[in-house]
GROMACS .gro file of C-alpha atoms in nm:
model
  489
    1UNK     CA    1   0.905   3.112   0.451
    2UNK     CA    2   0.963   3.250   0.103
    3UNK     CA    3   0.679   3.495   0.042
    4UNK     CA    4   0.856   3.730  -0.197
    5UNK     CA    5   0.691   3.587  -0.507
    6UNK     CA    6   0.331   3.495  -0.577
    7UNK     CA    7   0.267   3.124  -0.519
    8UNK     CA    8   0.279   2.896  -0.819
    9UNK     CA    9  -0.069   2.782  -0.923
   10UNK     CA   10  -0.181   2.473  -1.112
   11UNK     CA   11  -0.521   2.316  -1.166
   12UNK     CA   12  -0.432   1.994  -0.984
   13UNK     CA   13  -0.158   1.905  -0.738
   14UNK     CA   14  -0.080   1.536  -0.701
   15UNK     CA   15   0.103   1.448  -0.379
   16UNK     CA   16   0.329   1.144  -0.412
   17UNK     CA   17   0.524   0.992  -0.702
   18UNK     CA   18   0.488   0.626  -0.617
   19UNK     CA   19   0.281   0.370  -0.804
   20UNK     CA   20  -0.040   0.562  -0.726
   21UNK     CA   21   0.089   0.913  -0.792
   22UNK     CA   22   0.248   0.830  -1.126
   23UNK     CA   23  -0.069   0.651  -1.229
   24UNK     CA   24  -0.276   0.957  -1.134
   25UNK     CA   25  -0.046   1.189  -1.328
   26UNK     CA   26  -0.069   0.967  -1.635
   27UNK     CA   27  -0.448   0.963  -1.614
   28UNK     CA   28  -0.454   1.343  -1.599
   29UNK     CA   29  -0.220   1.363  -1.897
   30UNK     CA   30  -0.425   1.113  -2.098
   31UNK     CA   31  -0.777   1.225  -2.012
   32UNK     CA   32  -0.745   1.598  -1.940
   33UNK     CA   33  -0.460   1.723  -2.160
   34UNK     CA   34  -0.551   2.089  -2.106
   35UNK     CA   35  -0.532   2.057  -1.727
   36UNK     CA   36  -0.220   2.193  -1.560
   37UNK     CA   37  -0.076   1.982  -1.282
   38UNK     CA   38   0.237   1.906  -1.084
   39UNK     CA   39   0.346   1.608  -0.875
   40UNK     CA   40   0.503   1.679  -0.536
   41UNK     CA   41   0.734   1.407  -0.404
   42UNK     CA   42   0.906   1.429  -0.067
   43UNK     CA   43   1.181   1.188  -0.165
   44UNK     CA   44   1.434   1.214  -0.446
   45UNK     CA   45   1.298   0.959  -0.690
   46UNK     CA   46   0.984   0.787  -0.814
   47UNK     CA   47   0.864   0.449  -0.696
   48UNK     CA   48   0.733   0.515  -0.346
   49UNK     CA   49   0.716   0.185  -0.159
   50UNK     CA   50   0.916   0.012  -0.430
   51UNK     CA   51   1.204   0.253  -0.392
   52UNK     CA   52   1.190   0.278  -0.013
   53UNK     CA   53   1.193  -0.093   0.065
   54UNK     CA   54   1.526  -0.255  -0.023
   55UNK     CA   55   1.529  -0.563   0.200
   56UNK     CA   56   1.633  -0.899   0.048
   57UNK     CA   57   1.364  -1.045  -0.177
   58UNK     CA   58   1.128  -0.747  -0.165
   59UNK     CA   59   0.850  -0.819  -0.413
   60UNK     CA   60   0.483  -0.775  -0.488
   61UNK     CA   61   0.235  -0.993  -0.305
   62UNK     CA   62  -0.020  -0.980  -0.585
   63UNK     CA   63   0.017  -1.025  -0.959
   64UNK     CA   64   0.161  -0.737  -1.161
   65UNK     CA   65  -0.098  -0.773  -1.435
   66UNK     CA   66  -0.347  -0.622  -1.190
   67UNK     CA   67  -0.103  -0.435  -0.964
   68UNK     CA   68   0.026  -0.264  -1.279
   69UNK     CA   69  -0.165   0.005  -1.463
   70UNK     CA   70  -0.473  -0.060  -1.675
   71UNK     CA   71  -0.330   0.167  -1.946
   72UNK     CA   72   0.023   0.018  -1.960
   73UNK     CA   73   0.066  -0.360  -1.969
   74UNK     CA   74   0.312  -0.535  -1.743
   75UNK     CA   75   0.574  -0.690  -1.970
   76UNK     CA   76   0.787  -0.870  -1.713
   77UNK     CA   77   0.824  -1.247  -1.722
   78UNK     CA   78   0.722  -1.289  -1.359
   79UNK     CA   79   0.374  -1.191  -1.245
   80UNK     CA   80   0.490  -1.175  -0.883
   81UNK     CA   81   0.777  -0.937  -0.944
   82UNK     CA   82   1.078  -0.815  -0.751
   83UNK     CA   83   1.093  -0.461  -0.617
   84UNK     CA   84   1.360  -0.342  -0.861
   85UNK     CA   85   1.146  -0.446  -1.161
   86UNK     CA   86   0.842  -0.267  -1.020
   87UNK     CA   87   1.052   0.043  -0.950
   88UNK     CA   88   1.170   0.039  -1.312
   89UNK     CA   89   0.813  -0.009  -1.438
   90UNK     CA   90   0.695   0.301  -1.249
   91UNK     CA   91   0.987   0.512  -1.376
   92UNK     CA   92   0.943   0.389  -1.735
   93UNK     CA   93   0.571   0.470  -1.723
   94UNK     CA   94   0.643   0.823  -1.602
   95UNK     CA   95   0.885   0.877  -1.890
   96UNK     CA   96   0.660   0.719  -2.152
   97UNK     CA   97   0.368   0.948  -2.065
   98UNK     CA   98   0.584   1.255  -2.011
   99UNK     CA   99   0.484   1.307  -1.650
  100UNK     CA  100   0.842   1.282  -1.523
  101UNK     CA  101   0.879   1.646  -1.626
  102UNK     CA  102   0.597   1.743  -1.388
  103UNK     CA  103   0.755   1.594  -1.074
  104UNK     CA  104   0.902   1.821  -0.806
  105UNK     CA  105   1.135   1.604  -0.603
  106UNK     CA  106   1.224   1.684  -0.241
  107UNK     CA  107   0.895   1.874  -0.204
  108UNK     CA  108   0.724   1.773   0.121
  109UNK     CA  109   0.372   1.901   0.185
  110UNK     CA  110   0.333   2.033   0.539
  111UNK     CA  111  -0.022   2.165   0.526
  112UNK     CA  112  -0.311   2.233   0.291
  113UNK     CA  113  -0.577   2.498   0.357
  114UNK     CA  114  -0.885   2.545   0.140
  115UNK     CA  115  -1.063   2.877   0.086
  116UNK     CA  116  -1.419   2.867  -0.042
  117UNK     CA  117  -1.389   3.234  -0.139
  118UNK     CA  118  -1.114   3.161  -0.392
  119UNK     CA  119  -1.198   2.792  -0.451
  120UNK     CA  120  -0.831   2.712  -0.403
  121UNK     CA  121  -0.605   2.505  -0.185
  122UNK     CA  122  -0.294   2.675  -0.050
  123UNK     CA  123  -0.018   2.432   0.036
  124UNK     CA  124   0.288   2.496   0.249
  125UNK     CA  125   0.567   2.295   0.093
  126UNK     CA  126   0.916   2.234   0.229
  127UNK     CA  127   1.184   2.209  -0.040
  128UNK     CA  128   1.560   2.259  -0.076
  129UNK     CA  129   1.673   2.622  -0.069
  130UNK     CA  130   1.897   2.747  -0.352
  131UNK     CA  131   2.183   2.824  -0.115
  132UNK     CA  132   2.152   2.505   0.087
  133UNK     CA  133   1.926   2.398   0.368
  134UNK     CA  134   1.551   2.413   0.319
  135UNK     CA  135   1.279   2.668   0.263
  136UNK     CA  136   0.901   2.669   0.290
  137UNK     CA  137   0.703   2.797  -0.008
  138UNK     CA  138   0.338   2.829  -0.097
  139UNK     CA  139   0.171   2.656  -0.390
  140UNK     CA  140  -0.196   2.674  -0.487
  141UNK     CA  141  -0.429   2.450  -0.681
  142UNK     CA  142  -0.795   2.409  -0.759
  143UNK     CA  143  -0.801   2.038  -0.676
  144UNK     CA  144  -0.579   1.832  -0.446
  145UNK     CA  145  -0.518   1.462  -0.510
  146UNK     CA  146  -0.330   1.274  -0.238
  147UNK     CA  147  -0.144   0.963  -0.350
  148UNK     CA  148   0.075   0.923  -0.043
  149UNK     CA  149  -0.018   0.567   0.046
  150UNK     CA  150  -0.116   0.476   0.398
  151UNK     CA  151   0.195   0.450   0.614
  152UNK     CA  152   0.485   0.656   0.748
  153UNK     CA  153   0.795   0.648   0.531
  154UNK     CA  154   1.034   0.771   0.798
  155UNK     CA  155   0.981   0.483   1.039
  156UNK     CA  156   0.823   0.142   1.075
  157UNK     CA  157   0.657  -0.004   1.380
  158UNK     CA  158   0.889  -0.170   1.630
  159UNK     CA  159   0.756  -0.277   1.970
  160UNK     CA  160   0.959  -0.191   2.278
  161UNK     CA  161   1.127  -0.523   2.343
  162UNK     CA  162   1.277  -0.565   2.690
  163UNK     CA  163   1.652  -0.612   2.702
  164UNK     CA  164   1.716  -0.507   2.343
  165UNK     CA  165   1.999  -0.278   2.456
  166UNK     CA  166   2.181  -0.582   2.596
  167UNK     CA  167   2.182  -0.768   2.263
  168UNK     CA  168   2.531  -0.787   2.116
  169UNK     CA  169   2.411  -0.848   1.761
  170UNK     CA  170   2.239  -0.618   1.516
  171UNK     CA  171   1.870  -0.524   1.515
  172UNK     CA  172   1.722  -0.391   1.189
  173UNK     CA  173   1.378  -0.301   1.057
  174UNK     CA  174   1.310  -0.402   0.695
  175UNK     CA  175   1.168  -0.059   0.612
  176UNK     CA  176   1.521   0.082   0.639
  177UNK     CA  177   1.746  -0.207   0.543
  178UNK     CA  178   2.116  -0.123   0.590
  179UNK     CA  179   2.315  -0.149   0.268
  180UNK     CA  180   2.614  -0.282   0.461
  181UNK     CA  181   2.430  -0.565   0.638
  182UNK     CA  182   2.583  -0.905   0.556
  183UNK     CA  183   2.392  -1.203   0.691
  184UNK     CA  184   2.604  -1.472   0.525
  185UNK     CA  185   2.691  -1.746   0.772
  186UNK     CA  186   2.496  -1.579   1.052
  187UNK     CA  187   2.207  -1.687   1.269
  188UNK     CA  188   1.911  -1.466   1.181
  189UNK     CA  189   1.581  -1.430   1.365
  190UNK     CA  190   1.296  -1.261   1.179
  191UNK     CA  191   1.024  -1.141   1.418
  192UNK     CA  192   0.685  -1.137   1.251
  193UNK     CA  193   0.444  -1.348   1.049
  194UNK     CA  194   0.319  -1.109   0.783
  195UNK     CA  195   0.402  -1.050   0.419
  196UNK     CA  196   0.745  -0.901   0.490
  197UNK     CA  197   0.848  -1.184   0.721
  198UNK     CA  198   0.748  -1.462   0.480
  199UNK     CA  199   0.938  -1.280   0.204
  200UNK     CA  200   1.254  -1.229   0.407
  201UNK     CA  201   1.292  -1.578   0.551
  202UNK     CA  202   1.352  -1.779   0.230
  203UNK     CA  203   1.570  -1.506   0.080
  204UNK     CA  204   1.791  -1.472   0.388
  205UNK     CA  205   1.807  -1.851   0.419
  206UNK     CA  206   2.004  -1.875   0.095
  207UNK     CA  207   2.331  -1.780   0.262
  208UNK     CA  208   2.263  -1.740   0.635
  209UNK     CA  209   2.369  -2.014   0.874
  210UNK     CA  210   2.004  -2.048   0.972
  211UNK     CA  211   1.692  -1.829   0.971
  212UNK     CA  212   1.417  -1.855   1.231
  213UNK     CA  213   1.079  -1.692   1.180
  214UNK     CA  214   0.962  -1.604   1.531
  215UNK     CA  215   0.591  -1.534   1.543
  216UNK     CA  216   0.355  -1.465   1.829
  217UNK     CA  217   0.069  -1.605   1.622
  218UNK     CA  218   0.059  -1.745   1.267
  219UNK     CA  219  -0.089  -1.610   0.945
  220UNK     CA  220  -0.261  -1.789   0.661
  221UNK     CA  221   0.000  -1.857   0.394
  222UNK     CA  222  -0.069  -1.967   0.037
  223UNK     CA  223   0.177  -2.066  -0.235
  224UNK     CA  224   0.111  -1.921  -0.580
  225UNK     CA  225   0.312  -1.948  -0.904
  226UNK     CA  226   0.537  -1.652  -0.974
  227UNK     CA  227   0.457  -1.671  -1.346
  228UNK     CA  228   0.115  -1.630  -1.503
  229UNK     CA  229   0.061  -1.925  -1.735
  230UNK     CA  230  -0.208  -1.752  -1.942
  231UNK     CA  231   0.015  -1.447  -1.992
  232UNK     CA  232   0.300  -1.677  -2.098
  233UNK     CA  233   0.078  -1.855  -2.352
  234UNK     CA  234  -0.062  -1.532  -2.497
  235UNK     CA  235   0.269  -1.344  -2.514
  236UNK     CA  236   0.364  -1.298  -2.879
  237UNK     CA  237   0.056  -1.481  -3.006
  238UNK     CA  238  -0.210  -1.213  -2.967
  239UNK     CA  239  -0.185  -0.832  -2.962
  240UNK     CA  240  -0.038  -0.704  -2.637
  241UNK     CA  241  -0.341  -0.492  -2.551
  242UNK     CA  242  -0.580  -0.786  -2.591
  243UNK     CA  243  -0.356  -1.013  -2.385
  244UNK     CA  244  -0.344  -0.748  -2.112
  245UNK     CA  245  -0.724  -0.726  -2.097
  246UNK     CA  246  -0.768  -1.104  -2.090
  247UNK     CA  247  -0.508  -1.170  -1.821
  248UNK     CA  248  -0.637  -0.886  -1.600
  249UNK     CA  249  -0.995  -1.011  -1.637
  250UNK     CA  250  -0.892  -1.366  -1.546
  251UNK     CA  251  -0.694  -1.255  -1.242
  252UNK     CA  252  -0.965  -1.018  -1.118
  253UNK     CA  253  -1.224  -1.296  -1.151
  254UNK     CA  254  -1.006  -1.546  -0.963
  255UNK     CA  255  -0.919  -1.300  -0.686
  256UNK     CA  256  -1.281  -1.190  -0.642
  257UNK     CA  257  -1.411  -1.547  -0.639
  258UNK     CA  258  -1.150  -1.671  -0.391
  259UNK     CA  259  -1.215  -1.379  -0.156
  260UNK     CA  260  -1.592  -1.427  -0.168
  261UNK     CA  261  -1.547  -1.801  -0.110
  262UNK     CA  262  -1.330  -1.737   0.197
  263UNK     CA  263  -1.575  -1.488   0.347
  264UNK     CA  264  -1.886  -1.694   0.279
  265UNK     CA  265  -1.742  -2.037   0.363
  266UNK     CA  266  -1.462  -1.968   0.612
  267UNK     CA  267  -1.440  -2.325   0.743
  268UNK     CA  268  -1.397  -2.462   0.392
  269UNK     CA  269  -1.134  -2.199   0.318
  270UNK     CA  270  -0.948  -2.284   0.640
  271UNK     CA  271  -0.949  -2.653   0.552
  272UNK     CA  272  -0.825  -2.589   0.198
  273UNK     CA  273  -0.542  -2.359   0.308
  274UNK     CA  274  -0.435  -2.601   0.580
  275UNK     CA  275  -0.430  -2.894   0.337
  276UNK     CA  276  -0.218  -2.700   0.089
  277UNK     CA  277   0.028  -2.593   0.359
  278UNK     CA  278   0.053  -2.946   0.501
  279UNK     CA  279   0.127  -3.090   0.158
  280UNK     CA  280   0.415  -2.843   0.112
  281UNK     CA  281   0.572  -2.884   0.458
  282UNK     CA  282   0.808  -3.154   0.589
  283UNK     CA  283   0.661  -3.472   0.734
  284UNK     CA  284   0.574  -3.432   1.101
  285UNK     CA  285   0.562  -3.052   1.085
  286UNK     CA  286   0.318  -2.900   1.335
  287UNK     CA  287   0.095  -2.735   1.077
  288UNK     CA  288  -0.178  -2.624   1.315
  289UNK     CA  289   0.061  -2.451   1.554
  290UNK     CA  290   0.268  -2.268   1.294
  291UNK     CA  291   0.030  -2.223   0.997
  292UNK     CA  292  -0.318  -2.255   1.149
  293UNK     CA  293  -0.430  -1.912   1.275
  294UNK     CA  294  -0.726  -1.864   1.506
  295UNK     CA  295  -0.869  -1.599   1.272
  296UNK     CA  296  -1.050  -1.679   0.949
  297UNK     CA  297  -0.891  -1.618   0.609
  298UNK     CA  298  -0.913  -1.249   0.512
  299UNK     CA  299  -0.981  -1.132   0.867
  300UNK     CA  300  -0.618  -1.045   0.800
  301UNK     CA  301  -0.448  -1.041   0.462
  302UNK     CA  302  -0.336  -1.373   0.322
  303UNK     CA  303   0.041  -1.405   0.285
  304UNK     CA  304   0.154  -1.515  -0.061
  305UNK     CA  305   0.475  -1.715  -0.106
  306UNK     CA  306   0.577  -1.734  -0.475
  307UNK     CA  307   0.643  -2.089  -0.592
  308UNK     CA  308   0.626  -2.198  -0.228
  309UNK     CA  309   0.971  -2.056  -0.151
  310UNK     CA  310   0.906  -2.036   0.225
  311UNK     CA  311   0.795  -2.399   0.236
  312UNK     CA  312   1.102  -2.504   0.036
  313UNK     CA  313   1.332  -2.337   0.288
  314UNK     CA  314   1.154  -2.515   0.573
  315UNK     CA  315   1.185  -2.851   0.395
  316UNK     CA  316   1.555  -2.787   0.330
  317UNK     CA  317   1.618  -2.713   0.697
  318UNK     CA  318   1.775  -2.373   0.626
  319UNK     CA  319   1.481  -2.206   0.800
  320UNK     CA  320   1.245  -2.288   1.083
  321UNK     CA  321   0.936  -2.143   1.249
  322UNK     CA  322   0.893  -2.081   1.621
  323UNK     CA  323   0.553  -1.976   1.754
  324UNK     CA  324   0.609  -1.821   2.095
  325UNK     CA  325   0.624  -1.490   2.278
  326UNK     CA  326   0.929  -1.279   2.358
  327UNK     CA  327   1.026  -1.256   2.722
  328UNK     CA  328   1.343  -1.052   2.672
  329UNK     CA  329   1.642  -0.999   2.450
  330UNK     CA  330   1.966  -1.140   2.589
  331UNK     CA  331   2.326  -1.064   2.488
  332UNK     CA  332   2.321  -1.369   2.259
  333UNK     CA  333   1.968  -1.366   2.124
  334UNK     CA  334   1.609  -1.383   2.249
  335UNK     CA  335   1.459  -1.560   2.550
  336UNK     CA  336   1.108  -1.679   2.478
  337UNK     CA  337   0.814  -1.687   2.717
  338UNK     CA  338   0.843  -2.067   2.719
  339UNK     CA  339   1.193  -2.026   2.865
  340UNK     CA  340   1.372  -2.136   2.551
  341UNK     CA  341   1.672  -1.933   2.433
  342UNK     CA  342   1.688  -1.849   2.064
  343UNK     CA  343   2.045  -1.763   1.957
  344UNK     CA  344   2.089  -1.484   1.703
  345UNK     CA  345   2.355  -1.270   1.542
  346UNK     CA  346   2.099  -1.055   1.358
  347UNK     CA  347   1.738  -0.982   1.453
  348UNK     CA  348   1.500  -0.841   1.191
  349UNK     CA  349   1.187  -0.677   1.331
  350UNK     CA  350   0.931  -0.738   1.056
  351UNK     CA  351   0.669  -0.607   1.295
  352UNK     CA  352   0.465  -0.385   1.069
  353UNK     CA  353   0.395  -0.031   0.961
  354UNK     CA  354   0.277   0.290   1.123
  355UNK     CA  355  -0.030   0.411   0.935
  356UNK     CA  356  -0.040   0.773   0.822
  357UNK     CA  357  -0.332   0.926   0.633
  358UNK     CA  358  -0.270   1.187   0.361
  359UNK     CA  359   0.102   1.179   0.431
  360UNK     CA  360   0.041   1.353   0.763
  361UNK     CA  361  -0.037   1.692   0.609
  362UNK     CA  362  -0.244   1.930   0.821
  363UNK     CA  363  -0.582   2.013   0.664
  364UNK     CA  364  -0.807   2.312   0.717
  365UNK     CA  365  -1.115   2.453   0.541
  366UNK     CA  366  -1.177   2.827   0.575
  367UNK     CA  367  -0.943   2.838   0.870
  368UNK     CA  368  -1.107   2.550   1.058
  369UNK     CA  369  -0.876   2.251   1.114
  370UNK     CA  370  -0.993   1.919   0.971
  371UNK     CA  371  -0.940   1.598   1.167
  372UNK     CA  372  -0.977   1.310   0.918
  373UNK     CA  373  -1.092   1.081   1.200
  374UNK     CA  374  -1.409   1.294   1.229
  375UNK     CA  375  -1.493   1.257   0.861
  376UNK     CA  376  -1.667   0.994   0.651
  377UNK     CA  377  -1.534   0.880   0.317
  378UNK     CA  378  -1.740   0.933   0.003
  379UNK     CA  379  -1.697   0.676  -0.276
  380UNK     CA  380  -1.383   0.565  -0.102
  381UNK     CA  381  -1.195   0.870  -0.229
  382UNK     CA  382  -1.323   1.195  -0.072
  383UNK     CA  383  -1.393   1.326   0.279
  384UNK     CA  384  -1.724   1.462   0.403
  385UNK     CA  385  -1.718   1.840   0.435
  386UNK     CA  386  -1.380   1.876   0.260
  387UNK     CA  387  -1.402   2.041  -0.084
  388UNK     CA  388  -1.196   1.960  -0.393
  389UNK     CA  389  -0.992   1.685  -0.230
  390UNK     CA  390  -0.954   1.321  -0.327
  391UNK     CA  391  -0.722   1.049  -0.208
  392UNK     CA  392  -0.611   0.724  -0.369
  393UNK     CA  393  -0.641   0.431  -0.131
  394UNK     CA  394  -0.619   0.085  -0.283
  395UNK     CA  395  -0.774  -0.248  -0.196
  396UNK     CA  396  -0.675  -0.461   0.101
  397UNK     CA  397  -0.815  -0.780  -0.054
  398UNK     CA  398  -0.689  -0.740  -0.411
  399UNK     CA  399  -0.422  -0.555  -0.605
  400UNK     CA  400  -0.383  -0.201  -0.473
  401UNK     CA  401  -0.376  -0.035  -0.814
  402UNK     CA  402  -0.709  -0.175  -0.929
  403UNK     CA  403  -0.884   0.069  -0.696
  404UNK     CA  404  -0.634   0.352  -0.750
  405UNK     CA  405  -0.688   0.330  -1.127
  406UNK     CA  406  -1.063   0.365  -1.078
  407UNK     CA  407  -1.023   0.654  -0.833
  408UNK     CA  408  -0.793   0.856  -1.058
  409UNK     CA  409  -1.010   0.784  -1.361
  410UNK     CA  410  -1.314   0.902  -1.165
  411UNK     CA  411  -1.133   1.219  -1.053
  412UNK     CA  412  -1.070   1.299  -1.420
  413UNK     CA  413  -1.438   1.244  -1.497
  414UNK     CA  414  -1.532   1.467  -1.203
  415UNK     CA  415  -1.299   1.747  -1.310
  416UNK     CA  416  -1.425   1.727  -1.666
  417UNK     CA  417  -1.785   1.748  -1.547
  418UNK     CA  418  -1.707   2.051  -1.330
  419UNK     CA  419  -1.536   2.229  -1.620
  420UNK     CA  420  -1.829   2.167  -1.854
  421UNK     CA  421  -2.086   2.284  -1.597
  422UNK     CA  422  -1.884   2.582  -1.475
  423UNK     CA  423  -1.849   2.447  -1.120
  424UNK     CA  424  -1.545   2.541  -0.913
  425UNK     CA  425  -1.614   2.349  -0.592
  426UNK     CA  426  -1.738   1.999  -0.512
  427UNK     CA  427  -1.800   1.896  -0.151
  428UNK     CA  428  -1.921   1.561  -0.018
  429UNK     CA  429  -2.194   1.591   0.242
  430UNK     CA  430  -2.263   1.381   0.550
  431UNK     CA  431  -2.428   1.039   0.520
  432UNK     CA  432  -2.799   1.030   0.608
  433UNK     CA  433  -2.750   0.788   0.899
  434UNK     CA  434  -2.523   0.814   1.202
  435UNK     CA  435  -2.385   0.461   1.169
  436UNK     CA  436  -2.008   0.454   1.131
  437UNK     CA  437  -1.768   0.171   1.056
  438UNK     CA  438  -1.387   0.146   1.049
  439UNK     CA  439  -1.234   0.248   0.718
  440UNK     CA  440  -1.025  -0.070   0.687
  441UNK     CA  441  -1.204  -0.394   0.767
  442UNK     CA  442  -0.900  -0.597   0.874
  443UNK     CA  443  -0.811  -0.731   1.216
  444UNK     CA  444  -0.443  -0.647   1.170
  445UNK     CA  445  -0.209  -0.488   1.421
  446UNK     CA  446  -0.128  -0.188   1.204
  447UNK     CA  447  -0.501  -0.121   1.158
  448UNK     CA  448  -0.573  -0.149   1.531
  449UNK     CA  449  -0.285   0.087   1.610
  450UNK     CA  450  -0.434   0.344   1.372
  451UNK     CA  451  -0.772   0.354   1.547
  452UNK     CA  452  -0.872   0.716   1.589
  453UNK     CA  453  -0.643   0.839   1.310
  454UNK     CA  454  -0.831   0.735   0.997
  455UNK     CA  455  -1.163   0.853   0.855
  456UNK     CA  456  -1.461   0.622   0.884
  457UNK     CA  457  -1.707   0.476   0.639
  458UNK     CA  458  -2.083   0.482   0.652
  459UNK     CA  459  -2.343   0.208   0.629
  460UNK     CA  460  -2.442   0.235   0.264
  461UNK     CA  461  -2.326   0.352  -0.079
  462UNK     CA  462  -2.172   0.601  -0.157
  463UNK     CA  463  -2.027   0.629   0.194
  464UNK     CA  464  -1.935   0.262   0.217
  465UNK     CA  465  -1.619   0.090   0.092
  466UNK     CA  466  -1.708  -0.232  -0.083
  467UNK     CA  467  -1.359  -0.379  -0.132
  468UNK     CA  468  -1.513  -0.520  -0.449
  469UNK     CA  469  -1.361  -0.433  -0.785
  470UNK     CA  470  -1.659  -0.525  -1.007
  471UNK     CA  471  -1.892  -0.313  -0.792
  472UNK     CA  472  -1.646  -0.023  -0.797
  473UNK     CA  473  -1.615  -0.044  -1.175
  474UNK     CA  474  -1.990   0.015  -1.195
  475UNK     CA  475  -1.989   0.291  -0.935
  476UNK     CA  476  -1.677   0.482  -1.034
  477UNK     CA  477  -1.652   0.422  -1.407
  478UNK     CA  478  -2.011   0.413  -1.528
  479UNK     CA  479  -2.241   0.589  -1.283
  480UNK     CA  480  -2.284   0.968  -1.312
  481UNK     CA  481  -2.024   1.168  -1.122
  482UNK     CA  482  -2.292   1.401  -0.984
  483UNK     CA  483  -2.431   1.128  -0.764
  484UNK     CA  484  -2.587   1.134  -0.416
  485UNK     CA  485  -2.406   1.322  -0.143
  486UNK     CA  486  -2.215   1.570  -0.360
  487UNK     CA  487  -2.272   1.945  -0.357
  488UNK     CA  488  -2.144   2.161  -0.644
  489UNK     CA  489  -2.086   2.535  -0.648
   0.00000   0.00000   0.00000
């Protein structure tokens, strides 16, 4: 470790230069211009998820007018946008607000230790050494803001399939899509039924011999237009800022209403989604088997297919769906639990993510290690008993950035309040009741696999996550920052 020089110090360290981290940096630049900050990014470029994922057809699964930033309108023609366009939007935003100069690429945070005596975090950061290789250096800050997302970047989740070593074809995970993979004219099997699978299938079906989506159980799938008709009508007719506000408000209202409808009237929501799927599928298609899950809508995330592209591929016969289990891989494909053999030249394991909180950094306060699983979240952005730390975790039932925008805006309000009052430390306390609930209220495989690794939420505000944007606007934007459960020093 390089200890020859004193560690570099800034007021705020932002960890991550993806959609969340760049948004946080822009909020700091806009709202607290006198605050010093740096952005630490483990990879070599901005974009986060939208730079990492390069599989065919990678795109947003919510509209960019709300997935984009509140302070910078989305100007693309398509509301459900491709990954390259989102990557460019993030990079352009960083340049426009001058935060690209604050990014330290190839800086991976290993640990963060807080000292109440100095009111500072000390981070151990791995970065390239001047002469080659890597070195570990120290950096300090008064406030730490983690914008690392929620999953591991270095690997996705792939179950241990029996017989996979015998398969003569190629097995790939979409999180690390090989640049040299050519699926033209080949038989492709995509294992999975989530957002990645329903994106891959119609895009691979354009030139593959045939694509089969192999799912153990189905998901709820809904077709939405890739363009926003209100945005199209307003573009060039009203000022851009006004159009941005109107389109965001419309989309937030629709998303909130549809979610509340599904949760309050699940049978009606099931019937509506089934009817829409049946109308888009070929005659005689077994809708209930392949698109009629046992779970209710929003027990797991709904899968969006822009302009019904998945349904079009199924109607065209270039793709098919098989709902069955995997018995074993064979040299020529996959043998299903039903005994059927599914031939394949390429198998894509769209089987999910491995969750990782705070980018996996080790935390300690005054020398005592912090296990996030033992902590309770405060306002959906801080951890009980952990001073001067916030994290940006977006919504699971709406556009991710809606929540991240509110969190980073609230952090700026909090830092401004502390500066005005002369406070150096803010620490969330414990909730008044012992009741604990899972942080993420989804019955998804990646959430179940993360049990015991994530913090928990409490029973009531401010220790409860509402997954409700209008409520969070009130709580994070308008209520006093010195609310219940916070201790200042």
